[in-house]
XYZ file of C-alpha atoms in Angstrom:
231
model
C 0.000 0.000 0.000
C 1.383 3.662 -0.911
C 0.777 6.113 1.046
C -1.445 8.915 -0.173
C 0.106 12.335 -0.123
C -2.321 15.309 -1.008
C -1.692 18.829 -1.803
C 1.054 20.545 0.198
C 3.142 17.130 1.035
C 0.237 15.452 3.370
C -0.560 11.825 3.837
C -4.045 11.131 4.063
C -4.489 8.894 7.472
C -8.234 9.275 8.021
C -9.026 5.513 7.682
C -6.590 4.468 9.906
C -7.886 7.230 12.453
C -11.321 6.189 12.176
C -10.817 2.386 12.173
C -8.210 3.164 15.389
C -11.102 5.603 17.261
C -13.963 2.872 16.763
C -11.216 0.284 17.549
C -10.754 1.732 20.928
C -14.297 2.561 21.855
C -15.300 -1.433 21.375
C -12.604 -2.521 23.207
C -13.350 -0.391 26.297
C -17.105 -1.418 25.715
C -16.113 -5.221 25.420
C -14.089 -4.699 29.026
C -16.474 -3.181 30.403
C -19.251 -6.240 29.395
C -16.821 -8.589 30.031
C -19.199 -11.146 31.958
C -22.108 -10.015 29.976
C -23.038 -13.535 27.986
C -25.644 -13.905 25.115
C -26.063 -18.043 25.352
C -22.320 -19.570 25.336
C -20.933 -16.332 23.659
C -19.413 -13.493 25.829
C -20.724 -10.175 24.463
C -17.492 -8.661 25.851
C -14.947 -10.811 24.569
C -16.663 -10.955 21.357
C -16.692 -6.897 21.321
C -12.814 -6.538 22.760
C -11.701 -9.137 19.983
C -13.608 -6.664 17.188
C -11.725 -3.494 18.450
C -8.462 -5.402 18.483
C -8.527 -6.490 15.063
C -9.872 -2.841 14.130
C -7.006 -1.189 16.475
C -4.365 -3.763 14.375
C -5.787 -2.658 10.891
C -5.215 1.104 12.125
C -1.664 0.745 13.259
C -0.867 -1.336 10.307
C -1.897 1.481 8.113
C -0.221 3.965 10.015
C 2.863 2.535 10.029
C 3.018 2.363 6.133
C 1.510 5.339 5.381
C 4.375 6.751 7.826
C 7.084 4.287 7.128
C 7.144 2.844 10.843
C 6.134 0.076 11.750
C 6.924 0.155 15.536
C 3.388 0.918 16.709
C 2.182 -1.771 14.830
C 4.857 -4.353 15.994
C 5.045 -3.319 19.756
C 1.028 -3.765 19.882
C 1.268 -6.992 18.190
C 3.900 -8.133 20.594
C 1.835 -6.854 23.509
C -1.242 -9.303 22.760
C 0.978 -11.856 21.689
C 2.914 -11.793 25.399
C -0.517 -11.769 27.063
C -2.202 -14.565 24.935
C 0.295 -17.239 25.788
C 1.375 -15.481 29.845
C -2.599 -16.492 30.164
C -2.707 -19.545 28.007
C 0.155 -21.310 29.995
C -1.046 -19.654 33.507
C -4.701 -21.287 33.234
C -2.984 -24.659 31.809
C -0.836 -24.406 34.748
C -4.109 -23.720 37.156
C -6.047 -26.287 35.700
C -3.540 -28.750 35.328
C -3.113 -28.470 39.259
C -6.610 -29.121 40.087
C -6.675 -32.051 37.909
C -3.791 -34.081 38.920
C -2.651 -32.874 41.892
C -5.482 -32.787 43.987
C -7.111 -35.289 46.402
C -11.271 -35.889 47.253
C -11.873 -36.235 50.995
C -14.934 -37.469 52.441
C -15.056 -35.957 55.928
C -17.316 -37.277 58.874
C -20.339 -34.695 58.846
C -22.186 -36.652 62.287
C -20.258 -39.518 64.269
C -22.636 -40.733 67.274
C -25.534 -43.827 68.228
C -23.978 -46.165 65.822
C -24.315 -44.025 63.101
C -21.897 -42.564 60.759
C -22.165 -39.925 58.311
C -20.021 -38.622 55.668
C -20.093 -35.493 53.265
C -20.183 -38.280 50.140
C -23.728 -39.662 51.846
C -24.998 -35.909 50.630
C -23.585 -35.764 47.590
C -20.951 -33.132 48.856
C -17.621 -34.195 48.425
C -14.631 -31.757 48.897
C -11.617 -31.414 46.794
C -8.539 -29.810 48.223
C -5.087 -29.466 46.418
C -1.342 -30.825 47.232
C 1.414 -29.000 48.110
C 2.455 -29.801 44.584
C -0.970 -28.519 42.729
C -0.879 -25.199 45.581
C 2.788 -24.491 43.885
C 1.448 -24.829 40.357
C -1.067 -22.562 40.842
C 0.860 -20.226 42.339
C 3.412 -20.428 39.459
C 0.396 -20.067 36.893
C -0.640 -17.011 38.665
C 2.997 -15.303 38.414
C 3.101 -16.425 34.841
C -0.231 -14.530 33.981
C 0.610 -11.354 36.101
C 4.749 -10.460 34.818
C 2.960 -11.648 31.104
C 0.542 -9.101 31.930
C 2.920 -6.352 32.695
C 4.929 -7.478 29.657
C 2.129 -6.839 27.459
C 1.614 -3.628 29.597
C 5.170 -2.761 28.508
C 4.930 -3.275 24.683
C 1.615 -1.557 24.566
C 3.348 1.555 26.281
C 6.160 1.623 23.612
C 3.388 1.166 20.958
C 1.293 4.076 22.170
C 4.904 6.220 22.932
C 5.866 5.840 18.881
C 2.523 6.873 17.969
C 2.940 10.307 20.040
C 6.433 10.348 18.040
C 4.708 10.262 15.073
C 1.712 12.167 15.079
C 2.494 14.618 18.001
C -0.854 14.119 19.909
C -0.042 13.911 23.654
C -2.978 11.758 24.567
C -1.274 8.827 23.285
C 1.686 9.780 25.326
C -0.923 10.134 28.213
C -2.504 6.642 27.609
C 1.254 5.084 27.760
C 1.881 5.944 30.532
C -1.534 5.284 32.509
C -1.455 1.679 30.723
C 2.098 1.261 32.843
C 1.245 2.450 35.805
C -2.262 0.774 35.784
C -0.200 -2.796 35.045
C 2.356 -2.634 37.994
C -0.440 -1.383 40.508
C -3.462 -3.679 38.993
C -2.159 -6.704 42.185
C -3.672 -3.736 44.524
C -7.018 -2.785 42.421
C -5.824 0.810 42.069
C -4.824 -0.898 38.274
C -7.877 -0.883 37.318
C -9.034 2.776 37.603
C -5.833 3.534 35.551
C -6.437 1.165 33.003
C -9.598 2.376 32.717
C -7.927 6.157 32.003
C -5.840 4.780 30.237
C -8.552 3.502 27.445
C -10.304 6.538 27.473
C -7.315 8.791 27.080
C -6.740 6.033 23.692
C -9.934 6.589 22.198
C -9.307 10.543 22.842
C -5.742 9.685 21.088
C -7.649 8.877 17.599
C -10.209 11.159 17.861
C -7.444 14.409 18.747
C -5.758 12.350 15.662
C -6.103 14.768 12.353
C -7.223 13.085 9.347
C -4.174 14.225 7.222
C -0.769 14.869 8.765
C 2.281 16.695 6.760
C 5.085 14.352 5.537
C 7.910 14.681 8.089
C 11.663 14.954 6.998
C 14.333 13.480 9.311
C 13.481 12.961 12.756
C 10.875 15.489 13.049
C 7.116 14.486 13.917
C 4.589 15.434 11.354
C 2.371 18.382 11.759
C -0.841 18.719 11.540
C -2.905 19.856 8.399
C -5.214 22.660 10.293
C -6.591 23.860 7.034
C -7.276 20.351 5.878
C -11.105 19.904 4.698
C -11.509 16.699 5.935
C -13.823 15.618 8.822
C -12.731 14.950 12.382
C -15.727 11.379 11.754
């Protein structure tokens, strides 16, 4: 794909601003719904997987329309980290329940002759080894540093994009996404993640649709006599 570049030297990056802004929006939506369910599908996985694709299309453009790819490579590192940190952590969790735990049958009523166990109710327990407690444990480590991993990649992703395009709300969502990773084990994460999104989807909406062809190291400008519309 060539990159368009209009009248006065300007590359034309409204698609990839739109696709990134609607992108952004479903993916905070699909977070959001998370345990929202429609039969056997999850409404907010379904959504979240939408805006990534969308948010991947977007930064794929980008980075050929201004020959760097880093924004798209760093965010397709970042989801790459998390999907096997989690895939390997829940194998890990599962795997623990599954082989290295034990069922007991306690005594519920001992007395007259008579007997009872928690199996005579249908209520059998199931409690883990020391081995399956350590691989659940390890699972949960896994999951967390590939969390912050992907926390990391994401930040350099959003960081090249404020190099590029000179809109500080990307800069702004970088840097909530890292701090929202490394405090997320005390809930205060969570708040800052959720900043962090909305600062994004303020990243590709402050985004112009046509930005001035940089030379050298220089960011591009904007084009603030360009006719295009912000949507």
């Amino acid at each position: 794909m060539e990159a368009y570049v209009g009248e006065g030297n300007f590359i034309d990056i409204s698609s990839e601003r739109q696709l990134g802004l609607v992108g952004s929006i479903l993916s905070l939506i699909g977070g959001l719904l998370s345990g929202v369910r429609f039969g056997t599908t999850s409404i907010g996985g379904l959504l979240g997987l939408i805006g990534f694709v969308l948010l991947l299309i977007s930064l794929h453009g980008l980075g050929e329309k201004l020959n760097d790819e880093r924004p798209f490579k760093y965010f397709l590192k970042s989801f790459i980290i998390l999907l096997v940190g989690v895939v390997v952590g829940v194998i890990l969790i599962l795997g623990a329940f599954a082989a290295y735990s034990h069922t007991t049958d306690r005594i519920v009523y001992q007395g007259e002759g008579i007997t009872l166990h928690e199996s005579d109710f249908g209520a059998e327990s199931h409690e883990l080894t020391t081995t399956g407690y350590l691989m659940v444990f390890i699972g949960l480590v896994i999951i967390l540093v590939s969390f912050v991993a992907s926390a990391y990649y994401g930040k350099k992703s959003f960081e090249a994009l404020y190099e590029l395009t000179n809109v500080k709300a990307f800069k702004d969502a970088a840097n909530f996404l890292w701090w929202g990773a490394l405090t997320l084990i005390i809930l205060v994460g969570v708040i800052l993640l959720l900043i962090s999104s909305i600062y994004q989807i303020l990243a590709f909406y402050d985004l112009p649709p046509r930005l001035e062809k940089a030379a050298g190291e220089q960011p591009p400008t904007y084009d603030e006599f360009s006719s295009e519309p912000l949507w």
